[in-house]
C-alpha positions as semicolon CSV with decimal commas, in nm:
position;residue;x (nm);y (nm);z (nm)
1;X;3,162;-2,817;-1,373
2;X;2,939;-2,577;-1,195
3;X;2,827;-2,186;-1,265
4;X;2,674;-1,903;-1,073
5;X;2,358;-1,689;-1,153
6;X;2,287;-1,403;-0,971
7;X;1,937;-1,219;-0,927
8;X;1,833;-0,882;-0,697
9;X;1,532;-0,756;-0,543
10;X;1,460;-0,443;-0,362
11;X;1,210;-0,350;-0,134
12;X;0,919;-0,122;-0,120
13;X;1,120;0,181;-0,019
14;X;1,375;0,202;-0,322
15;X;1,312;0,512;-0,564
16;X;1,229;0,311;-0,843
17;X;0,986;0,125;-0,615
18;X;0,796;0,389;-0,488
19;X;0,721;0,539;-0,847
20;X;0,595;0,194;-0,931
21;X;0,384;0,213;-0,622
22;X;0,238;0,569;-0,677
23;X;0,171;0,480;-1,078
24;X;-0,018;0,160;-0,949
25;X;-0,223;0,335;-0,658
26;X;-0,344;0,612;-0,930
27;X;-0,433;0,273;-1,166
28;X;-0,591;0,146;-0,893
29;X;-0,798;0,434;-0,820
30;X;-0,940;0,480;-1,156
31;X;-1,010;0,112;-1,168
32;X;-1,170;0,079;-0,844
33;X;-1,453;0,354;-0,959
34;X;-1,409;0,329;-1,362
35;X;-1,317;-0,050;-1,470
36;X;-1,308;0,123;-1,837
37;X;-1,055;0,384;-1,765
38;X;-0,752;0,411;-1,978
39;X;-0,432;0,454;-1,789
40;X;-0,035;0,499;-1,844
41;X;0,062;0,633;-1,592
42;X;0,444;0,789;-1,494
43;X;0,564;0,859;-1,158
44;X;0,962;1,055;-1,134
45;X;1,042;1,118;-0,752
46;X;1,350;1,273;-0,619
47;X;1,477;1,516;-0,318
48;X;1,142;1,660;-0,213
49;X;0,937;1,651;-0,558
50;X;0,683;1,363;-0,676
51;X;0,618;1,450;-1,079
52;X;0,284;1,212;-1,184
53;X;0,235;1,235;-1,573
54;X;0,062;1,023;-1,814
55;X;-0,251;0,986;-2,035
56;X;-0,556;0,908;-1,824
57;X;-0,900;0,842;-1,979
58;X;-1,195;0,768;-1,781
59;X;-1,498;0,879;-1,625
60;X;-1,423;0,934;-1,254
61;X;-1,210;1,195;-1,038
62;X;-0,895;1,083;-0,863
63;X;-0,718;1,378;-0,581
64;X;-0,402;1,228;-0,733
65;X;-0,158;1,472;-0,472
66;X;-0,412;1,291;-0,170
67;X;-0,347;0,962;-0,333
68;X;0,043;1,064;-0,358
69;X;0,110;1,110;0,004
70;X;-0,118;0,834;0,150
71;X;0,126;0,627;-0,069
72;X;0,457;0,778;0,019
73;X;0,316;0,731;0,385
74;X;0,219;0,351;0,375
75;X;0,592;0,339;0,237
76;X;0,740;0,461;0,541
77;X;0,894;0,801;0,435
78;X;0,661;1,009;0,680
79;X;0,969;1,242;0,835
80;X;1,212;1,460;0,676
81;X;1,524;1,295;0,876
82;X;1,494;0,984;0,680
83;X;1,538;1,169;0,355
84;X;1,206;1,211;0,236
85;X;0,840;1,328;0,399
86;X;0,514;1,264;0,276
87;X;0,332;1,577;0,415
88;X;0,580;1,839;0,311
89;X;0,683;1,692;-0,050
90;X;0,569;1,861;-0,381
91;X;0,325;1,686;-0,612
92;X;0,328;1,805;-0,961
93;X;0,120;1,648;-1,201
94;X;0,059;1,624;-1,586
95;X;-0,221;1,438;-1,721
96;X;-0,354;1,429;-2,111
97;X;-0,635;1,163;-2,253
98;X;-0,505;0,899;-2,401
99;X;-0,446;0,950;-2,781
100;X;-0,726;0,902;-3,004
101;X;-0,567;0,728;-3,236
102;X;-0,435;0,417;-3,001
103;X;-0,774;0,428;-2,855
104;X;-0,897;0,361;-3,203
105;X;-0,760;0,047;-3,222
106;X;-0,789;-0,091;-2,884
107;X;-1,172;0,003;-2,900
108;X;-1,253;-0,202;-3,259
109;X;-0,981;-0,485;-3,337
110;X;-0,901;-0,522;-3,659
111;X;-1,037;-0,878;-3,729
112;X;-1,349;-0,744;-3,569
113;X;-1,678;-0,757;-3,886
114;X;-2,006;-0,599;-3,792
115;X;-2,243;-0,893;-3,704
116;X;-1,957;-1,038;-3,511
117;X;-2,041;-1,236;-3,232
118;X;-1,667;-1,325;-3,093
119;X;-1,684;-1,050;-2,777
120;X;-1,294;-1,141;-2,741
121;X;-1,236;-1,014;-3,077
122;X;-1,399;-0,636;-2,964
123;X;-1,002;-0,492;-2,826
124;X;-0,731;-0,462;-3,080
125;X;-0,403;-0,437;-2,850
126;X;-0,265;-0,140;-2,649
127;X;0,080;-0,176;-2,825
128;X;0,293;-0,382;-3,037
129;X;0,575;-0,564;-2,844
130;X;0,704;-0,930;-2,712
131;X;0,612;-1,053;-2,401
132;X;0,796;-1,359;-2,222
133;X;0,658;-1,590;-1,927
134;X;0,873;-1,830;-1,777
135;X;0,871;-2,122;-1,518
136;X;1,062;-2,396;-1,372
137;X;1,093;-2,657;-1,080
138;X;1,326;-2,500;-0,882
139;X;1,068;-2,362;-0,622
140;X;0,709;-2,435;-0,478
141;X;0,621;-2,141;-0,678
142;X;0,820;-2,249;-0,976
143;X;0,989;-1,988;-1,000
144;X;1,388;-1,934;-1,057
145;X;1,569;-1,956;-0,679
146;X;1,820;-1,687;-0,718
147;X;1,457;-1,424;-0,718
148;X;1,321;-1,601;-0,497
149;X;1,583;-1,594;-0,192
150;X;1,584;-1,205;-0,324
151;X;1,267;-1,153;-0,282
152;X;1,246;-1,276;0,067
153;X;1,545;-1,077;0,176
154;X;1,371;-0,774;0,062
155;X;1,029;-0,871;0,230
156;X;1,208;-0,995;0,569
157;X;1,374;-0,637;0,563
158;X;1,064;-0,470;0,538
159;X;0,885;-0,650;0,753
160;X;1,188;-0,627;1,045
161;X;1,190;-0,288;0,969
162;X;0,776;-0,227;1,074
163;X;0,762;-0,476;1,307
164;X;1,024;-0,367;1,533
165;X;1,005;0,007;1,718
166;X;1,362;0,076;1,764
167;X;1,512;-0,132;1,437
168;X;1,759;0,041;1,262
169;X;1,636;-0,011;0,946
170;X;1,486;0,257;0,701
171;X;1,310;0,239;0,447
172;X;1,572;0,214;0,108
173;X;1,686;-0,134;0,102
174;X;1,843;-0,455;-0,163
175;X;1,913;-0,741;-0,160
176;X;2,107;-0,984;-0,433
177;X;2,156;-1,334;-0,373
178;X;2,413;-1,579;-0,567
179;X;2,339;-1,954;-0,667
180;X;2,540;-2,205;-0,759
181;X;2,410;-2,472;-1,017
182;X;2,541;-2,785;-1,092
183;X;2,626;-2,823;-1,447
184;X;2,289;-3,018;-1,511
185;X;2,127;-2,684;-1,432
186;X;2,019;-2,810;-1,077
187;X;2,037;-2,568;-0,748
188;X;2,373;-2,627;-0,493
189;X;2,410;-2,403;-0,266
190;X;2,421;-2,034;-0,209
191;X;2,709;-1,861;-0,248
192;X;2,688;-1,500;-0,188
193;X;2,412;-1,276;-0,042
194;X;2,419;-0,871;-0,093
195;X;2,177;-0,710;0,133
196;X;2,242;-0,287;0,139
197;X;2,014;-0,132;0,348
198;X;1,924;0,225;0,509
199;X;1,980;0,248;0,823
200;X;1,980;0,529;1,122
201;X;2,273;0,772;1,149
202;X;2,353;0,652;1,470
203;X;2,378;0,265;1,409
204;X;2,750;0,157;1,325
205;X;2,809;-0,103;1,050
206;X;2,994;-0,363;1,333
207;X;2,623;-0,343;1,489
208;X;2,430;-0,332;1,168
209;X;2,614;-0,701;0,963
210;X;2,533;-0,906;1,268
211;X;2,158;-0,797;1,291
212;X;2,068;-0,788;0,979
213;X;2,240;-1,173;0,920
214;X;2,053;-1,338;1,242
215;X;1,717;-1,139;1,193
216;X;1,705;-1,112;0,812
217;X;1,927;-1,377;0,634
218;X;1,886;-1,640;0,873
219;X;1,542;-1,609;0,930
220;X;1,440;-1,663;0,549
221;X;1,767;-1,853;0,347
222;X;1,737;-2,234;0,358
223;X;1,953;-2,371;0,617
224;X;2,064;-2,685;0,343
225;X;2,199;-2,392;0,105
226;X;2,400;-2,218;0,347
227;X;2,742;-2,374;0,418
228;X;3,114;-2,249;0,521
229;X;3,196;-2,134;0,204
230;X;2,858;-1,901;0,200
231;X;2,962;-1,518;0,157
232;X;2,775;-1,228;0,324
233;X;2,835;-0,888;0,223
234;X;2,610;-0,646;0,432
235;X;2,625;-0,265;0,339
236;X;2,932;-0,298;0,147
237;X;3,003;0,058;0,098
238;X;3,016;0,054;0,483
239;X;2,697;0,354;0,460
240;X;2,338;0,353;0,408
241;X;2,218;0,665;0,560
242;X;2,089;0,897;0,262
243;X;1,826;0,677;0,037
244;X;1,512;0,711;-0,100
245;X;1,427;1,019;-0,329
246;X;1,709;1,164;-0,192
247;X;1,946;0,953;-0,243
248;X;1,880;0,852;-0,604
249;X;1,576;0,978;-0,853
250;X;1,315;0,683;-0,913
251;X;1,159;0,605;-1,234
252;X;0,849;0,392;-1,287
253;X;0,916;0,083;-1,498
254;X;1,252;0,115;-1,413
255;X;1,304;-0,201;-1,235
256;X;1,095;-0,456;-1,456
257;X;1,366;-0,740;-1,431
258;X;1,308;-0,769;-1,047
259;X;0,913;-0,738;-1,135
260;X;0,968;-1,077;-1,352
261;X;1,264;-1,339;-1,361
262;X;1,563;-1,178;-1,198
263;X;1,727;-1,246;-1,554
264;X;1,697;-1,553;-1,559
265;X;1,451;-1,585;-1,854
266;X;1,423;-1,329;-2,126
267;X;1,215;-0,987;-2,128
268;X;1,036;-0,812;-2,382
269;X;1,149;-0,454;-2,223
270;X;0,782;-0,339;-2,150
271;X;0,694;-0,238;-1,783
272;X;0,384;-0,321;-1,617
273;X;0,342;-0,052;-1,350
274;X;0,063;0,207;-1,420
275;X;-0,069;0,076;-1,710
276;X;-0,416;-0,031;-1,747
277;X;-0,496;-0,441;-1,873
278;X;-0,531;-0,335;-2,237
279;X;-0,165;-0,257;-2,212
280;X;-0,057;-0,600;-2,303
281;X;0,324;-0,529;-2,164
282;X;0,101;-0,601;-1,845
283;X;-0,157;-0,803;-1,914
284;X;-0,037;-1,047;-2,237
285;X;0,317;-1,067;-1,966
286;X;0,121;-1,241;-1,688
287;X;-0,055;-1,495;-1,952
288;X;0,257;-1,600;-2,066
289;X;0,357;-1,657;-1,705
290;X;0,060;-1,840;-1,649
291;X;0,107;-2,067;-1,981
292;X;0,474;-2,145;-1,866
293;X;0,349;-2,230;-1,499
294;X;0,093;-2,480;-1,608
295;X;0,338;-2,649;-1,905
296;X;0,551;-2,721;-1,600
297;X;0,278;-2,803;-1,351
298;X;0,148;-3,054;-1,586
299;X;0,490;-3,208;-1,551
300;X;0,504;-3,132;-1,996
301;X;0,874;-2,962;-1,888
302;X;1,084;-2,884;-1,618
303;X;1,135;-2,550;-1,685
304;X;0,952;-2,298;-2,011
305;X;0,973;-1,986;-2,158
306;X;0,669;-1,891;-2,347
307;X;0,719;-1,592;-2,573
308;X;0,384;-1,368;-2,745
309;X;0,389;-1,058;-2,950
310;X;0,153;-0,847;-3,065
311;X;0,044;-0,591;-3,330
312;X;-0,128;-0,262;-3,179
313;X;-0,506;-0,328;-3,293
314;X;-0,512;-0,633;-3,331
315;X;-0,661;-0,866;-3,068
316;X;-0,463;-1,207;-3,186
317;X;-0,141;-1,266;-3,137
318;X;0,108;-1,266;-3,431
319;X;0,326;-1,554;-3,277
320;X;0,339;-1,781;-2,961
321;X;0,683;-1,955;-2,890
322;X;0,730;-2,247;-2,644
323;X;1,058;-2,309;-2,540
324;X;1,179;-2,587;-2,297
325;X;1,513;-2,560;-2,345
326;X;1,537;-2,948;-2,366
327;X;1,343;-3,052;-2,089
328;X;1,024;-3,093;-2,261
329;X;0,844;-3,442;-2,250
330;X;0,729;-3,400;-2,634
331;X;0,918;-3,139;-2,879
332;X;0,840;-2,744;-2,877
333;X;0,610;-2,741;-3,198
334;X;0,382;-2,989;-3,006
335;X;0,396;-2,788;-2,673
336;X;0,334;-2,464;-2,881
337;X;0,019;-2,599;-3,077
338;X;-0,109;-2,752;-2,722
339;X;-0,088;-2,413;-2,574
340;X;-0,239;-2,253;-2,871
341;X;-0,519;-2,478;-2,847
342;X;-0,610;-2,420;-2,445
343;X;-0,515;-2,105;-2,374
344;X;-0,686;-1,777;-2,562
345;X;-0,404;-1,492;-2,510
346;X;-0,587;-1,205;-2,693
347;X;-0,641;-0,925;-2,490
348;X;-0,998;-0,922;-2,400
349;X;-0,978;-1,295;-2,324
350;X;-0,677;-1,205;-2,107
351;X;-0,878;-0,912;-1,897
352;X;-1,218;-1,176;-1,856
353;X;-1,022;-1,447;-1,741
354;X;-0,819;-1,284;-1,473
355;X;-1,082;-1,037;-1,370
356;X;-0,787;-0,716;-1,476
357;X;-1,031;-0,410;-1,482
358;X;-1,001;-0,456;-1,053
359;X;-0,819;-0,238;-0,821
360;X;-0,542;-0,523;-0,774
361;X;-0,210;-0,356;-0,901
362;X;-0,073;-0,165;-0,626
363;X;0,006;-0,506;-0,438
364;X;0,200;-0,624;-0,716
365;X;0,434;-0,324;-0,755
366;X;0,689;-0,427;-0,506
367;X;0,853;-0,808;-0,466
368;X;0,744;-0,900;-0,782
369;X;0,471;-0,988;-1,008
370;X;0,473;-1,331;-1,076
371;X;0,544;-1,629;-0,815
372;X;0,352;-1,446;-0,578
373;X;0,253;-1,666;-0,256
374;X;0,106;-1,384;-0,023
375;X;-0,156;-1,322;-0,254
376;X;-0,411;-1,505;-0,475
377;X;-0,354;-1,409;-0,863
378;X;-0,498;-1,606;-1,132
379;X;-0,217;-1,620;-1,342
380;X;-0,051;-1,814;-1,075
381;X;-0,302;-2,094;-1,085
382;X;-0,234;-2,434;-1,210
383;X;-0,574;-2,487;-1,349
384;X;-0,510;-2,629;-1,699
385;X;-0,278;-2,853;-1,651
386;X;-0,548;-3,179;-1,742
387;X;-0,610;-2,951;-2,030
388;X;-0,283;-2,910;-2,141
389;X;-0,180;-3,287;-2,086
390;X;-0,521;-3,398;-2,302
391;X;-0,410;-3,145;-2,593
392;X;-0,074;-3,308;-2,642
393;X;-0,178;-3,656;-2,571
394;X;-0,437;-3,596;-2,891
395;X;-0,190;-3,386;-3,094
396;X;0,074;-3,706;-3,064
């Protein structure tokens, strides 16, 4: 008995994308000059508009229009034929400071006493809400296949895309790639691949499917995962030619299951784009990633979800869940009170150990946030996993 989970990606040129992009490069600009700075930050882009609202504290100027168009540019919308240009668009922005009264309790914690010497106890925060991390074996990265393969799709488009001058690809693009597990829960083959991308008004679809199988899908699926029975449906609609803004509005945080798991764990529903590390929808999200990797790494479980929620203004955590769905080498009340023991998930702990008040974000806002290889993020590190093996061998 077999089944088949699906996951998509899309590259740095869908709507959604590129608001995630633009919230990011403001975060990042206020970072880069204010490490303080407070920032949620919106992005909605359509036909020939870029709308940037939020609430912004901080100390330090931003030319957030400037910062707009150098971002739509890097993108590769820079010309009106391919549905969107950087130089002519509007920029329309809305900024407030960040309400007094959340700032209130991110600023002094609850549990934090004058005389207190605990530093990490100083934030309360940004929000309440669940956050979920999650790892398994089924990658290098340790990270669920079916995002995986998407995310290379997505990343191979792009990079066909800028790397050759007379592709045919634009910038718009997704991909969605279908695995087939035994019943054991173990990786078989792959069964279908969706790849829609934009493409030049003058490139037919007969000359589009074989080029974008032999210099996309080929170039980045596993060869063992491909066989006879493999599926690939390229452009499906049999058009790509209007995308971007103009083909569909984009909305930041709109897009926060291909930022994570692909579905293939749970999510607590907060985005991460444009928000600053006391936001813990971003920051508490990528410690519970980095507890999962290491419970795996440390070979504690072959795959783990790690669930934390939080009250706004106050810096602990009100629960911490381990989960190994049964592949845990000791039970999920031992794994949880390991974890609570070697990892400290409030938010000021978070922020100090992954250095989070640095200009790091914008990087992140396409091809996902966690399992990243191209880059070095802390979270991603396997770094407690003697730690985590010496908690449970003294909690036995």
């Amino acid at each position: 008995m077999t089944y088949l989970f699906t996951s998509e990606s899309v590259t740095e040129g869908h709507p959604d994308k590129m608001a995630d992009q633009i919230s990011d490069a403001v975060l990042d600009a206020i970072m880069a000059q204010d490490p303080m700075g407070r920032v949620a930050c919106e992005t909605f882009v359509t036909t020939g508009v870029v709308f940037v609202a939020g609430e912004i504290s901080t100390q330090c100027y931003v030319d957030i229009p400037k910062l707009v168009r150098q971002t739509v540019r890097s993108i590769g919308y820079d010309r009106a034929k391919y549905g969107f240009d950087c130089e002519t668009c509007a920029v329309l922005t809305s900024i407030d400071e960040q309400s007094g009264d959340i700032a209130m309790g991110v600023d002094n914690a609850m549990e934090h006493k004058s005389g207190d010497n605990e530093a990490f106890s100083l934030i309360g925060a940004g929000d309440q809400g669940m956050m979920f991390g999650f790892a398994c074996n089924e990658t290098p990265e340790l990270m669920p296949l079916p995002i995986s393969l998407a995310h290379s799709l997505t990343r191979r488009l792009a990079a066909v895309r800028r790397e050759e001058e007379d592709s045919p690809l634009l910038p718009d693009g997704k991909s969605q790639v279908t695995v087939e597990y035994s019943d054991d829960g173990k990786p078989l083959r792959i069964d279908t691949v969706v790849i829609s991308s934009q493409h030049r008004d003058d490139v037919t679809l007969d000359e589009l499917r074989p080029y974008i199988i032999e210099k996309v899908c080929k170039a980045v699926l596993p060869e063992h995962l491909i066989d006879g029975r493999t599926r690939y449906l390229i452009n499906p609609t049999g058009r790509f030619v209007i995308g971007g803004p103009m083909g569909d509005t984009g909305l930041t945080g709109r897009k926060i299951i291909v930022d994570t798991y692909g579905g293939y764990s749970r999510h607590g529903g907060g985005a991460f784009s444009g928000k600053d590390p006391t936001k813990v929808d971003r920051s508490a999200a990528y410690m519970a990633r980095y507890i999962a990797k290491n419970v795996v790494a440390a070979g504690l479980a072959d795959k783990c979800e790690v669930q934390l929620a939080y009250a706004i203004g106050v810096a602990e955590p009100v629960s911490l869940l381990v989960d190994a769905f049964g592949s845990g080498k000791v039970d999920n009340d031992l794994l949880s009170r390991a974890v609570a023991q070697v990892f400290d998930a409030r938010p000021a702990a978070i922020i100090d150990q992954f250095q989070l008040r640095r200009p790091i974000y914008r990087q992140l806002a396409a091809y996902g946030h966690m399992g990243r290889t191209d880059i070095d993020v802390p979270w991603e590190h396997t770094d407690k996993c003697e730690a985590l093996r010496a908690a449970v061998a003294a909690l036995k």
